[in-house]
PDB file of C-alpha atoms in Angstrom:
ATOM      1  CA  UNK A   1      32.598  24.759  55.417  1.00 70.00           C
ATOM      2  CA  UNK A   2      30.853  27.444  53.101  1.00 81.00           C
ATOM      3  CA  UNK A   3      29.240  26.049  49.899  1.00 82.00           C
ATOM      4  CA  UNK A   4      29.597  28.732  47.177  1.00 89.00           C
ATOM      5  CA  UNK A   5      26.805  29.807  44.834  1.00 87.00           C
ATOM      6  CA  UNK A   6      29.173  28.324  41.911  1.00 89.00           C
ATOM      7  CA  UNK A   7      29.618  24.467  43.392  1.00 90.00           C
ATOM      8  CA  UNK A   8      25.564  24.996  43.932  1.00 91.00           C
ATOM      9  CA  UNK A   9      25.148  25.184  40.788  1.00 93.00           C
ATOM     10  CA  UNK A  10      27.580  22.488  39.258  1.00 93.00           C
ATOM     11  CA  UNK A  11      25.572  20.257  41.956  1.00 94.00           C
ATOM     12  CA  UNK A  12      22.538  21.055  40.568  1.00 95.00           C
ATOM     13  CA  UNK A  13      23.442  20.788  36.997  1.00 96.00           C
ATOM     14  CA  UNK A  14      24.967  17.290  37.622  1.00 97.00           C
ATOM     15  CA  UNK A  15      21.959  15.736  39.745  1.00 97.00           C
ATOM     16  CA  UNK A  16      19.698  17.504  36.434  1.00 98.00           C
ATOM     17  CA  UNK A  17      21.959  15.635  34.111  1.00 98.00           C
ATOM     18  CA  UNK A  18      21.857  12.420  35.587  1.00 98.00           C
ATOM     19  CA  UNK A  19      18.418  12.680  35.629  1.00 98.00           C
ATOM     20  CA  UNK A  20      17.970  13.751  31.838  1.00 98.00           C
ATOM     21  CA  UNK A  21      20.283  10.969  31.359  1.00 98.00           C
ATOM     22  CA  UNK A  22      18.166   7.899  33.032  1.00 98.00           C
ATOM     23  CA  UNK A  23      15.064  10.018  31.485  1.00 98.00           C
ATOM     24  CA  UNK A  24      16.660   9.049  28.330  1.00 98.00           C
ATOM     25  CA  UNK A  25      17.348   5.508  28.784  1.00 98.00           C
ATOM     26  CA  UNK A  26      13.835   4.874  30.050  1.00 98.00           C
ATOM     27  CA  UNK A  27      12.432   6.722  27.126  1.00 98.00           C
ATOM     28  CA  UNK A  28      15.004   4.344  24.551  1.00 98.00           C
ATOM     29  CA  UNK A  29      13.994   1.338  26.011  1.00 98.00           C
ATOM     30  CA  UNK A  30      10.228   2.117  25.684  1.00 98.00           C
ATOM     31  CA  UNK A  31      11.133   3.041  21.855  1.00 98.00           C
ATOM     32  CA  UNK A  32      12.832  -0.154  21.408  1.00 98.00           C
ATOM     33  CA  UNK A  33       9.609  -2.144  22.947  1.00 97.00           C
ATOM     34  CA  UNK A  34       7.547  -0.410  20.543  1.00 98.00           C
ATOM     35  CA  UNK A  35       9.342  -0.927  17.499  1.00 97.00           C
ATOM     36  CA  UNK A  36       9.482  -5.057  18.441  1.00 96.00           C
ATOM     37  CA  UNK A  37       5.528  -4.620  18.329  1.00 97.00           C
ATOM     38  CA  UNK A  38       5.626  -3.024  15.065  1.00 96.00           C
ATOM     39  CA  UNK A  39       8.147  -5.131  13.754  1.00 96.00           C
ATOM     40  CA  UNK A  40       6.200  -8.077  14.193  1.00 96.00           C
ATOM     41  CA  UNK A  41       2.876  -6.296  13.382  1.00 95.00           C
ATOM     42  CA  UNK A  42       4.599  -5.491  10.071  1.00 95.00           C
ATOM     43  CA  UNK A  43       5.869  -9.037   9.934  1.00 94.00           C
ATOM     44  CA  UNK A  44       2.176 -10.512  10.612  1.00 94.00           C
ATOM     45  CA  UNK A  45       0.447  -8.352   7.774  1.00 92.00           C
ATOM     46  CA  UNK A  46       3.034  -9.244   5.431  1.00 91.00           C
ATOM     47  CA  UNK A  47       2.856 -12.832   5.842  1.00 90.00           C
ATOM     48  CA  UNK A  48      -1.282 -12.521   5.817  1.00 89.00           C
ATOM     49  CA  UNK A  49      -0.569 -10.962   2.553  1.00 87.00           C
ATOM     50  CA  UNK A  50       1.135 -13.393   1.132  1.00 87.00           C
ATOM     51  CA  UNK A  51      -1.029 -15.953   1.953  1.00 85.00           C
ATOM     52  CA  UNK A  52      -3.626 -13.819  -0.219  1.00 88.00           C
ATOM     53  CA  UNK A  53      -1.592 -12.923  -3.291  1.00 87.00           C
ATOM     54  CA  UNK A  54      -2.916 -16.953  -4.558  1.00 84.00           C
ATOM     55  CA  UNK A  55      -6.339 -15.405  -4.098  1.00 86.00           C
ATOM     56  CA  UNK A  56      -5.241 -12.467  -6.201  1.00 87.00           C
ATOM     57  CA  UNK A  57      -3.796 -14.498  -8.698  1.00 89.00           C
ATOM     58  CA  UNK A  58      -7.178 -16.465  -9.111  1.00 91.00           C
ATOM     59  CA  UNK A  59      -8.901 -13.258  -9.679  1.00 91.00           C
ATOM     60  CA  UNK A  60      -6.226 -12.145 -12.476  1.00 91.00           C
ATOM     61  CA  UNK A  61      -6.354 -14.899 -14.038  1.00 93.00           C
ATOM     62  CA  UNK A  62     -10.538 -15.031 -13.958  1.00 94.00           C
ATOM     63  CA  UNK A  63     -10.707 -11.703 -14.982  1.00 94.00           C
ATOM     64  CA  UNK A  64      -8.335 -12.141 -17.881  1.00 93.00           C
ATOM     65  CA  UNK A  65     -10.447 -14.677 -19.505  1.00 93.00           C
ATOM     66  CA  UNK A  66     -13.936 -13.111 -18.803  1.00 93.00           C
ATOM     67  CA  UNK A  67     -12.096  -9.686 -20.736  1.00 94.00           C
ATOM     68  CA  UNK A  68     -10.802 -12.051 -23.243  1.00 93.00           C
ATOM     69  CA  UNK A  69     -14.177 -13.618 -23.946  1.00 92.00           C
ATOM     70  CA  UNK A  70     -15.613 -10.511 -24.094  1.00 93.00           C
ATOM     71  CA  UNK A  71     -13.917  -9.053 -26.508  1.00 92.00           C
ATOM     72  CA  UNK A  72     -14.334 -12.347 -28.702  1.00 93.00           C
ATOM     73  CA  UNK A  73     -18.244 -11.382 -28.294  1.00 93.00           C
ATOM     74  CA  UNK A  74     -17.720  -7.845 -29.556  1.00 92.00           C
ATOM     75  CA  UNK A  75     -15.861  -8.861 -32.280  1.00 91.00           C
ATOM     76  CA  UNK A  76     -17.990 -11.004 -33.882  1.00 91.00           C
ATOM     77  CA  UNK A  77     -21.047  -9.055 -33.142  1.00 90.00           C
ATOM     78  CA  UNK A  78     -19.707  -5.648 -34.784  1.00 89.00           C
ATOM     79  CA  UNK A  79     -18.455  -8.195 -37.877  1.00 89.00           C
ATOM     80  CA  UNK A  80     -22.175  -8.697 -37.890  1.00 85.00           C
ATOM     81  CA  UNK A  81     -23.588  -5.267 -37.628  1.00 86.00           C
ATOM     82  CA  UNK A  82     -20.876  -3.993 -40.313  1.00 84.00           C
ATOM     83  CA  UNK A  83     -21.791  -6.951 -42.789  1.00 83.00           C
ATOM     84  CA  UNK A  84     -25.694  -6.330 -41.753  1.00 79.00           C
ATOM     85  CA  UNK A  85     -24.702  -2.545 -42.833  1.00 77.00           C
ATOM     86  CA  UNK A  86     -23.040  -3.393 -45.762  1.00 76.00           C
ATOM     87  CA  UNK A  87     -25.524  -5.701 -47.369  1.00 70.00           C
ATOM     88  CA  UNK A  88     -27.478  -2.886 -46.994  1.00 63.00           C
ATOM     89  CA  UNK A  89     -26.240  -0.714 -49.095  1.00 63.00           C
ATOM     90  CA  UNK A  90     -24.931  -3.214 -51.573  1.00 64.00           C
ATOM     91  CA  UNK A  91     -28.993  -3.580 -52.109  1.00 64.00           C
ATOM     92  CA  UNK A  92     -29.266   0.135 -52.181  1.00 60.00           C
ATOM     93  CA  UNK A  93     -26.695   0.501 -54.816  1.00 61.00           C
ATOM     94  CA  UNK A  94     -27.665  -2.437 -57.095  1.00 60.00           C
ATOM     95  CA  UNK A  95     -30.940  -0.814 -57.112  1.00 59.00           C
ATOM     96  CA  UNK A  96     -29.995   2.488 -57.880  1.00 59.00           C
ATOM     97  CA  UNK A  97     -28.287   0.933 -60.770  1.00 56.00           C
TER      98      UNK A  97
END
């Protein structure tokens, strides 16, 4: 019983499949594992998230009225300066007349 150099080699090629093959599986199963991890990493920020977006809200809503108050401020302090301006020159011009 002679093995030939061909039936060698569709041995070989076989025994290196099956092993690429179960190298594969191992390597999708430790992909799968990881992506559980992520998945609930990804869940777990996301619901930490949530639980701040009242916090963000808060700030908004704070900063909204310390911009609105603001402007209320500047408003009413250039009316002043321009009427402070104008008086001025209404003096200048009555006296020039």
């Amino acid at each position: 019983m002679i093995i030939s150099f061909a039936d060698l080699l569709y041995m070989l090629f076989y025994i290196l499949l099956i092993v690429l093959v179960i190298a594969l599986i191992i390597l999708v199963i430790n992909a799968i594992k990881t992506l559980d991890k992520v998945d609930k990493l990804v869940d777990d920020v996301s619901q930490k998230s949530q639980k701040l977006n009242g916090l963000f809200s808060i700030i908004d809503n704070t900063t909204d009225a310390v911009v609105g108050f603001s402007d209320k401020i500047i408003v009413v302090l250039s009316n002043a300066i321009g009427k402070l301006f104008n008086r001025k020159k209404e003096c200048e011009n009555d006296e020039e007349k």
